PDB file of C-alpha atoms in Angstrom:
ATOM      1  CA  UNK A   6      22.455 -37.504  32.664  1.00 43.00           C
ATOM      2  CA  UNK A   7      21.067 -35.819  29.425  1.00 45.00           C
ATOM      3  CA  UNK A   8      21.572 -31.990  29.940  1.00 45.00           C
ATOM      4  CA  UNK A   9      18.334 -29.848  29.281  1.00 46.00           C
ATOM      5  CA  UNK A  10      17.682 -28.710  25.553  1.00 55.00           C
ATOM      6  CA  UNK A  11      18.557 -25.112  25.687  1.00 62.00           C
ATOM      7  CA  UNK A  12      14.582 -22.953  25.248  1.00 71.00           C
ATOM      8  CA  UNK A  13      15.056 -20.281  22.245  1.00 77.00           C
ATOM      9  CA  UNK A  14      13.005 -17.639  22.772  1.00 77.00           C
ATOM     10  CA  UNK A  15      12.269 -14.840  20.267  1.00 79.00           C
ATOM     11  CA  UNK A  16      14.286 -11.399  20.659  1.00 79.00           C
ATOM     12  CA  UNK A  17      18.070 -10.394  19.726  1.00 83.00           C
ATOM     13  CA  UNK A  18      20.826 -12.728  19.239  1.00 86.00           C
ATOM     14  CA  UNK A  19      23.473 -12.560  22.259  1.00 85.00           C
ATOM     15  CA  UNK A  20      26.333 -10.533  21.522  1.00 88.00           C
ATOM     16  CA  UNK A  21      29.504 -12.364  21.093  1.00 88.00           C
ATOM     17  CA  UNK A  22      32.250 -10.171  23.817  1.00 88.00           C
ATOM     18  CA  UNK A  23      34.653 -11.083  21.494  1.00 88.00           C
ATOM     19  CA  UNK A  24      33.924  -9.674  18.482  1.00 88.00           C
ATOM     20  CA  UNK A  25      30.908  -7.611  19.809  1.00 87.00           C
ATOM     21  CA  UNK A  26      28.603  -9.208  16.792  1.00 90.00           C
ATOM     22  CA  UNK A  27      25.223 -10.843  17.455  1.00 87.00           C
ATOM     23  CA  UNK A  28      26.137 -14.804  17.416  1.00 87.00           C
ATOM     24  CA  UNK A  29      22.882 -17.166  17.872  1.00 86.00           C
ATOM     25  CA  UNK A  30      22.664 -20.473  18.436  1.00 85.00           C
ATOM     26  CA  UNK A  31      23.213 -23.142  15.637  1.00 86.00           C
ATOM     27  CA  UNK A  32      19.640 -23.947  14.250  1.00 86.00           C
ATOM     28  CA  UNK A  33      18.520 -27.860  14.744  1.00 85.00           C
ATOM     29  CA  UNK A  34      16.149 -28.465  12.387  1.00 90.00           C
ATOM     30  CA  UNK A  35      14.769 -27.636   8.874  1.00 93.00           C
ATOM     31  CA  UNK A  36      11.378 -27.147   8.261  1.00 93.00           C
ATOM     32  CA  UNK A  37       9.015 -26.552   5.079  1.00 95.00           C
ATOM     33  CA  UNK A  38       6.637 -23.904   4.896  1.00 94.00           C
ATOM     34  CA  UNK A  39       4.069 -23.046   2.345  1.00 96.00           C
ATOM     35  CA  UNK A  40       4.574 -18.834   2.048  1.00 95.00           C
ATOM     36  CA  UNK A  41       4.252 -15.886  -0.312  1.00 95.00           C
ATOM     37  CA  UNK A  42       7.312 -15.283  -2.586  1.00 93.00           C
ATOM     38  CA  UNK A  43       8.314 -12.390  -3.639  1.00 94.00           C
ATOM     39  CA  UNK A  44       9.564 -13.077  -7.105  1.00 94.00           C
ATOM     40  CA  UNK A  45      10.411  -9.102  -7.793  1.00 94.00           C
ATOM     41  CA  UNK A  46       9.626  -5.590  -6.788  1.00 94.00           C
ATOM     42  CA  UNK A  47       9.800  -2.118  -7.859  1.00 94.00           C
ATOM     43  CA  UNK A  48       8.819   0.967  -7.077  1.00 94.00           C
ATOM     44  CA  UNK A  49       8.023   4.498  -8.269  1.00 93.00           C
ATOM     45  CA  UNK A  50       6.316   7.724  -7.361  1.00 94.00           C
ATOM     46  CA  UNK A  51       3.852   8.476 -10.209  1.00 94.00           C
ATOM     47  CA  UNK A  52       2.202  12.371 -10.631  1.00 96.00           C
ATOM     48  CA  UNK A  53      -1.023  12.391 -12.687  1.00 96.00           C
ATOM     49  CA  UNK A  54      -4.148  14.467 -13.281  1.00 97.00           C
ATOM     50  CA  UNK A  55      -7.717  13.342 -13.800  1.00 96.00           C
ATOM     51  CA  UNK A  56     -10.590  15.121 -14.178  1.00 96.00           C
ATOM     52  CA  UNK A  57     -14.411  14.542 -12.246  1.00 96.00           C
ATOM     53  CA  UNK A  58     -17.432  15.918 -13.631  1.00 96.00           C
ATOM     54  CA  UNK A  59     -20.297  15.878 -11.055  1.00 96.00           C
ATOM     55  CA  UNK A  60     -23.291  18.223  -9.994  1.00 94.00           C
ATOM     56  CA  UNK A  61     -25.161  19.720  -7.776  1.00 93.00           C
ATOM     57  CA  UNK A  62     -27.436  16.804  -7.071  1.00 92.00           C
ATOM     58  CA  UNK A  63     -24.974  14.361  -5.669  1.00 94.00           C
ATOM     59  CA  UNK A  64     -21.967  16.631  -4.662  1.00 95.00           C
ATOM     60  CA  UNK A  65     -24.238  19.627  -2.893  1.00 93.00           C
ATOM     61  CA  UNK A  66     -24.156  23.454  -3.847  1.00 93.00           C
ATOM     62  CA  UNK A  67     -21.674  26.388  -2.376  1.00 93.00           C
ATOM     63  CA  UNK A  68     -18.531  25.546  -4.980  1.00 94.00           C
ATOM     64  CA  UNK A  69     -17.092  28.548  -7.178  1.00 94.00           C
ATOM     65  CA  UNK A  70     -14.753  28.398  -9.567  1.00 96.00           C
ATOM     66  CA  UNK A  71     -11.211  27.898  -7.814  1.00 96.00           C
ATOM     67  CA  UNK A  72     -12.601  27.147  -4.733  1.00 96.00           C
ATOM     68  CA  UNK A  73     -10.603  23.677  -3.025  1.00 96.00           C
ATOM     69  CA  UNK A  74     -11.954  20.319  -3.221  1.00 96.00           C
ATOM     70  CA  UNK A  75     -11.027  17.856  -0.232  1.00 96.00           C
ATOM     71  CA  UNK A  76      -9.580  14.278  -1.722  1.00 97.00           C
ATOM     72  CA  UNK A  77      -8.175  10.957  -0.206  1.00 97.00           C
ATOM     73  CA  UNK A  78      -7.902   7.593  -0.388  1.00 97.00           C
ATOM     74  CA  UNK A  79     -12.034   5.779   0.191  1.00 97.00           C
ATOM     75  CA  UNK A  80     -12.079   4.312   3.252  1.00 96.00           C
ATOM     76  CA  UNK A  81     -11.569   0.768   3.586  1.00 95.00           C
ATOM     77  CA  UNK A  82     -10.093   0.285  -0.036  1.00 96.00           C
ATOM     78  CA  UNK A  83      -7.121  -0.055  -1.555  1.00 97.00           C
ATOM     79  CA  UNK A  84      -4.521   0.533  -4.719  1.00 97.00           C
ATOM     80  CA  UNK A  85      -4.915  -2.128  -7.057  1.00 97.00           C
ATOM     81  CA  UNK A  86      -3.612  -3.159 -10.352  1.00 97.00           C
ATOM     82  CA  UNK A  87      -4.630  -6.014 -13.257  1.00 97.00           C
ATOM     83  CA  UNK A  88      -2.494  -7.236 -15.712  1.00 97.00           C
ATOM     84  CA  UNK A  89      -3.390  -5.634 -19.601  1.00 97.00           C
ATOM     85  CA  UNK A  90      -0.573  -7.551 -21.136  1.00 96.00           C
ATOM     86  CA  UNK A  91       2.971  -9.806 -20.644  1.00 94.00           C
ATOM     87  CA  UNK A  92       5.838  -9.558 -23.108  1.00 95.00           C
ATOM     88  CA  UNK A  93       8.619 -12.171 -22.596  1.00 94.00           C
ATOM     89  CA  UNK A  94      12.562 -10.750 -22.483  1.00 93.00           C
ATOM     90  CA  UNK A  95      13.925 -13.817 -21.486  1.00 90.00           C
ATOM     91  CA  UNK A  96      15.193 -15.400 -18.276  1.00 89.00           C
ATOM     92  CA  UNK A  97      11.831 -15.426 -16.700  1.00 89.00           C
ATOM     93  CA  UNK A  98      11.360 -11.546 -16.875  1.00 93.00           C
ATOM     94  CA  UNK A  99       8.772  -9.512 -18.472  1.00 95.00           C
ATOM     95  CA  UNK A 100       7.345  -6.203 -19.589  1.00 96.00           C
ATOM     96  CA  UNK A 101       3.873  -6.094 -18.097  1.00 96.00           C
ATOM     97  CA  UNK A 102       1.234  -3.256 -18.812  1.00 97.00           C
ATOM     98  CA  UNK A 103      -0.775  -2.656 -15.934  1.00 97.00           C
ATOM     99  CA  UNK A 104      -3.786  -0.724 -15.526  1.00 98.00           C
ATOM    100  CA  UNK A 105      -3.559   0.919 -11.790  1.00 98.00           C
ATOM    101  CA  UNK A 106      -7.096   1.931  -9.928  1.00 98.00           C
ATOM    102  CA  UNK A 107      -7.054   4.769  -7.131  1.00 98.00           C
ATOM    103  CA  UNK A 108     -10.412   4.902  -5.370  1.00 98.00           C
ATOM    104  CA  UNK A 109     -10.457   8.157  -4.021  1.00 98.00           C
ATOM    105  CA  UNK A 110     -13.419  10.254  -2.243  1.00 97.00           C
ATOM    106  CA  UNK A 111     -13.710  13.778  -2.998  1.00 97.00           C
ATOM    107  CA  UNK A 112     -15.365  15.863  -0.310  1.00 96.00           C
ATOM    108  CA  UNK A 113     -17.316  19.462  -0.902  1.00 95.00           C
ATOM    109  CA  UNK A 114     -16.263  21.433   2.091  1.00 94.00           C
ATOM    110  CA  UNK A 115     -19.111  24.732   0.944  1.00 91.00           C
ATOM    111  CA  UNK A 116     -22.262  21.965   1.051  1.00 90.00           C
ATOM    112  CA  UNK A 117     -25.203  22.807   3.035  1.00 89.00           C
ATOM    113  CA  UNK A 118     -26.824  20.929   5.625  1.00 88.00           C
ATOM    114  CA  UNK A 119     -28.135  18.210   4.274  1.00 86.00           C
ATOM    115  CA  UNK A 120     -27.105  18.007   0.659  1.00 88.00           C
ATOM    116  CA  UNK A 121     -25.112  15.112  -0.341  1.00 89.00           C
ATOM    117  CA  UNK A 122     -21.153  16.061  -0.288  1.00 93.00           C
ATOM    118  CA  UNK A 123     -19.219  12.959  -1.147  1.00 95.00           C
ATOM    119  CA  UNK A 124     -18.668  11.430  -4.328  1.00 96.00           C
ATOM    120  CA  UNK A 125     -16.103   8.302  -5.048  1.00 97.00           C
ATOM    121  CA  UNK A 126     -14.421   7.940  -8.236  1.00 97.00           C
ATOM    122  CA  UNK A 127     -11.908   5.490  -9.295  1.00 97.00           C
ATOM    123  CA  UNK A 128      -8.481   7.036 -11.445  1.00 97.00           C
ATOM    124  CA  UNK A 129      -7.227   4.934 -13.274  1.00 97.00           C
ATOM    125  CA  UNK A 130      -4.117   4.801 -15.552  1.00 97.00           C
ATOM    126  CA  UNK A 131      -1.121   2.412 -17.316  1.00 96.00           C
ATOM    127  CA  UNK A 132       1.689   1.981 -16.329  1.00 96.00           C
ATOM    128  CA  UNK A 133       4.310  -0.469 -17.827  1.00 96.00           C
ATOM    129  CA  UNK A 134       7.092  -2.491 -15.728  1.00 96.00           C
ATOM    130  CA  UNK A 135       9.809  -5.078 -16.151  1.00 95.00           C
ATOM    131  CA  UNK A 136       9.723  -7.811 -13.497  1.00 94.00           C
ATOM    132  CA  UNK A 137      11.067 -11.661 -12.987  1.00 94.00           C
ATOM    133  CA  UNK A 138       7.535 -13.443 -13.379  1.00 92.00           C
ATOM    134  CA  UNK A 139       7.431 -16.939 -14.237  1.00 89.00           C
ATOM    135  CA  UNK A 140       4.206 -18.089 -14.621  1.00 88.00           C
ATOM    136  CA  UNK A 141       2.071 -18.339 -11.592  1.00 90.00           C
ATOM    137  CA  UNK A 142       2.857 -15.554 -10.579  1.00 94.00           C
ATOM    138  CA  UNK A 143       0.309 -12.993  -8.965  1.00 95.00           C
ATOM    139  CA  UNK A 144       0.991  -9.203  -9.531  1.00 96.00           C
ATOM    140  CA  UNK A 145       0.120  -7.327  -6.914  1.00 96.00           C
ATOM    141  CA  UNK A 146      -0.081  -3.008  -6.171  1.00 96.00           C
ATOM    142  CA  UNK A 147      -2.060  -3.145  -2.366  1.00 95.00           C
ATOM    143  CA  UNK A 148       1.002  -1.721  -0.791  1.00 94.00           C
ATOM    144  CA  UNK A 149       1.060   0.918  -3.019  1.00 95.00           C
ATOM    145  CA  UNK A 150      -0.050   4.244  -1.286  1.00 95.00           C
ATOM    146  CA  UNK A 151      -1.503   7.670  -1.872  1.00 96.00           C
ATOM    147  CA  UNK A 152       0.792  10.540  -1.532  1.00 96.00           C
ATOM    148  CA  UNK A 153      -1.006  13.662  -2.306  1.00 96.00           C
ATOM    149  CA  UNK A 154      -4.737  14.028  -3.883  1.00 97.00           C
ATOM    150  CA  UNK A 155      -5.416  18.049  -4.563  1.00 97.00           C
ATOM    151  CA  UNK A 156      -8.895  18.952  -5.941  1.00 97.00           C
ATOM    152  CA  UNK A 157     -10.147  22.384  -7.266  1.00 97.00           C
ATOM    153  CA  UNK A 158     -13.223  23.181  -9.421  1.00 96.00           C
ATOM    154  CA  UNK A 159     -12.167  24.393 -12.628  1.00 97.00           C
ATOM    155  CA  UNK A 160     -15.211  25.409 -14.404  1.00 96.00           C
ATOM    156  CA  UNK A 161     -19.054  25.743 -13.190  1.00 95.00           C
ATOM    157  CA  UNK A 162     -22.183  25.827 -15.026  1.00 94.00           C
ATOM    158  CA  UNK A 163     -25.927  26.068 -14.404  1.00 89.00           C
ATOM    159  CA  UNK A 164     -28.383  23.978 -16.075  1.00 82.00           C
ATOM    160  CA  UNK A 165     -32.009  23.641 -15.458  1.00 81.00           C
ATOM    161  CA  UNK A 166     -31.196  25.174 -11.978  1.00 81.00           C
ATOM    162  CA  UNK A 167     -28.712  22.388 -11.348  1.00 89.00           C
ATOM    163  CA  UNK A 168     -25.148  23.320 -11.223  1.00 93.00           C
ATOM    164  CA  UNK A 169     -22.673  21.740 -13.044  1.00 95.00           C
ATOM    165  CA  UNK A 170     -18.978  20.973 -11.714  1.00 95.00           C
ATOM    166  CA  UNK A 171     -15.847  20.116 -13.373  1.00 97.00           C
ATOM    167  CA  UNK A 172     -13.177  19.121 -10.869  1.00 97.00           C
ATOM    168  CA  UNK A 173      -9.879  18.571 -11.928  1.00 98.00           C
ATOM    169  CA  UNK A 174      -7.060  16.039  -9.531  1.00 97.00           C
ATOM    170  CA  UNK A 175      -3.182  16.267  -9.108  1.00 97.00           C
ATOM    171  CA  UNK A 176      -2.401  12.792  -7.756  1.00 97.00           C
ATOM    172  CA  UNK A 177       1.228  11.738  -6.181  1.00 96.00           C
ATOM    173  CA  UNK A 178       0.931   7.843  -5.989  1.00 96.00           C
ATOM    174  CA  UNK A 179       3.895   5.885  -4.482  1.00 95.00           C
ATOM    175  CA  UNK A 180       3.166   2.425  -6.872  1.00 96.00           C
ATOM    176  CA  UNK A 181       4.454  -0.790  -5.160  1.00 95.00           C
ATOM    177  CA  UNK A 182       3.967  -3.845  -8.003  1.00 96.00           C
ATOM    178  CA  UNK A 183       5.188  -6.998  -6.472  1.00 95.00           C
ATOM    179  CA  UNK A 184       5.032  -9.945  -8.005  1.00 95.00           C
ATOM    180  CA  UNK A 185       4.335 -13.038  -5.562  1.00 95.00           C
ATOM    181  CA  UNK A 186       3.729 -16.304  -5.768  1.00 94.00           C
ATOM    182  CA  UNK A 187       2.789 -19.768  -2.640  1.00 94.00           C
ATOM    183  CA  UNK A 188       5.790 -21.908  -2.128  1.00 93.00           C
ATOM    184  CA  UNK A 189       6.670 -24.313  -0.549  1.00 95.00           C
ATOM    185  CA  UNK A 190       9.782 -23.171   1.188  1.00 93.00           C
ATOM    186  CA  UNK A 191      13.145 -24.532   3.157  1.00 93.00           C
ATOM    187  CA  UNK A 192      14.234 -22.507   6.230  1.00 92.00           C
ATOM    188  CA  UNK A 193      16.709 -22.993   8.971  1.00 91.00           C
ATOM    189  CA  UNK A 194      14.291 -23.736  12.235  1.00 89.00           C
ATOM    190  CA  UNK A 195      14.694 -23.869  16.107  1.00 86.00           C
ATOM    191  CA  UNK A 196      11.013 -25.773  16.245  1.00 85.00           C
ATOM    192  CA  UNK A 197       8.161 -24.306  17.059  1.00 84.00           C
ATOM    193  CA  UNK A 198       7.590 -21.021  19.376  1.00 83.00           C
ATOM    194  CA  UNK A 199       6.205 -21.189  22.786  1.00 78.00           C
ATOM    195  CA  UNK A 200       4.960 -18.574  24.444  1.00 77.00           C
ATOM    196  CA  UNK A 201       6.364 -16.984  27.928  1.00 74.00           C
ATOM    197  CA  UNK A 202       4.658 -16.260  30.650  1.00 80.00           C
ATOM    198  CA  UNK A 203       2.355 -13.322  30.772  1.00 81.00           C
ATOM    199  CA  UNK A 204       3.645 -10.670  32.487  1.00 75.00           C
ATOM    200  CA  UNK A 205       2.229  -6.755  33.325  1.00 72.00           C
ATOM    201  CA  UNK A 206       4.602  -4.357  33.161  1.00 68.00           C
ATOM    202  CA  UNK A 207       4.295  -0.602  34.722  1.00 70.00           C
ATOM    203  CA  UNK A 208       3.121   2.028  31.949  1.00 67.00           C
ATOM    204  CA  UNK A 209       6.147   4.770  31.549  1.00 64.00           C
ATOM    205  CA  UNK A 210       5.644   7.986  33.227  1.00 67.00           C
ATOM    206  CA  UNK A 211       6.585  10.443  31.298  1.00 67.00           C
ATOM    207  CA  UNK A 212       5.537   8.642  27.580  1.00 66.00           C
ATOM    208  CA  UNK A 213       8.737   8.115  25.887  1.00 68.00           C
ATOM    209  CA  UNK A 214       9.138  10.036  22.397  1.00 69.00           C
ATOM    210  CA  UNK A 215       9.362   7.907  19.397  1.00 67.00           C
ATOM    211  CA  UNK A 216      13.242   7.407  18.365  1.00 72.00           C
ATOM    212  CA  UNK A 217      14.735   9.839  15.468  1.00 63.00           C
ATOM    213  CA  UNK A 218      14.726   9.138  11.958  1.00 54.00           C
ATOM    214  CA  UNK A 219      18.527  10.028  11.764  1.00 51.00           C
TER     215      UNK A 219
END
């Protein structure tokens, strides 16, 4: 009588009681999959200032001279990056100049009711990286994030009753560049998943804290 194939579920590997290391099951099958390679990575935390010039009419009145500017990352967008140049260094690597855009919305917290108080401007600035990028390749930034965005007007001016600001930006953007490209790929497979029974399971009274970071 053929014994029943053994289900593998997703979750943790059993634990081996002899050696007390996570042992699973020898895989069956290899399968091809078309996926996103990541060729090469890098990071780095970049600090840069911009300056915004603006006015009354489309970023409101109530700003001095010092006063704070609110600043973050627009709503629904994202760091991006596009390729200025490639310079071959051999073995499939390169030194690629990027030009990096930060959409960012700046926010006057003194504007009356009614006025217009947002404003989006795009920073933008180079930034040159060595990466393995045959090509094909994409280069991509969208996991890049926005640290720190602090505003504050640095000069004001009236003209024709309409005030003029200058705004100037201290940026702290942690720059992701990845450079990825569809495969087809091997892996080690156990087929394909199937899903367990639904179950409902009791909420936790008291809520649980989230684990430490160390």
């Amino acid at each position: 009588m053929t014994q029943a194939r053994q289900q593998i579920q997703p979750g943790q590997c059993p634990i081996n009681p002899q050696t007390g290391l996570p042992e699973c099951p020898p895989f069956d099958r290899i399968e091809c999959i078309v996926v996103d390679k990541v060729y090469d990575s890098c990071f780095q935390i970049d600090d840069r200032t911009r300056e915004v010039e603006t006015d009354s009419t489309e970023f409101g009145t109530g700003l001095e001279q010092g006063d704070p500017v609110e600043c973050q990352l627009t709503e629904g967008a994202e760091i991006t990056c596009s390729v200025i140049s490639r310079t071959s260094i051999g073995d499939g690597f390169f030194t690629i100049v990027l030009s990096v855009q930060v959409p960012v919305t700046l926010t006057n917290p003194e504007a009356a009711n009614g006025e217009e108080d947002e404003i989006e401007r795009t920073f933008i600035f180079g930034k040159t990286v060595t990466l393995c990028a045959p090509e094909g390749v994409t280069i991509d930034c969208t996991e890049s994030a926005l640290l720190a965005c602090n505003c504050v007007v640095t000069d004001v001016e009236e003209d024709n009753e309409e005030l003029e600001y200058t705004i100037s930006c201290d940026i702290q953007v942690c720059l992701v560049v990845k450079s990825i490209l569809t495969v087809q790929l091997l892996v080690p497979s156990y087929g394909f998943c199937v899903p367990a029974p639904c179950v409902t399971i009791p909420g936790v009274c008291p809520p649980l804290p989230p684990e430490q970071c160390f």
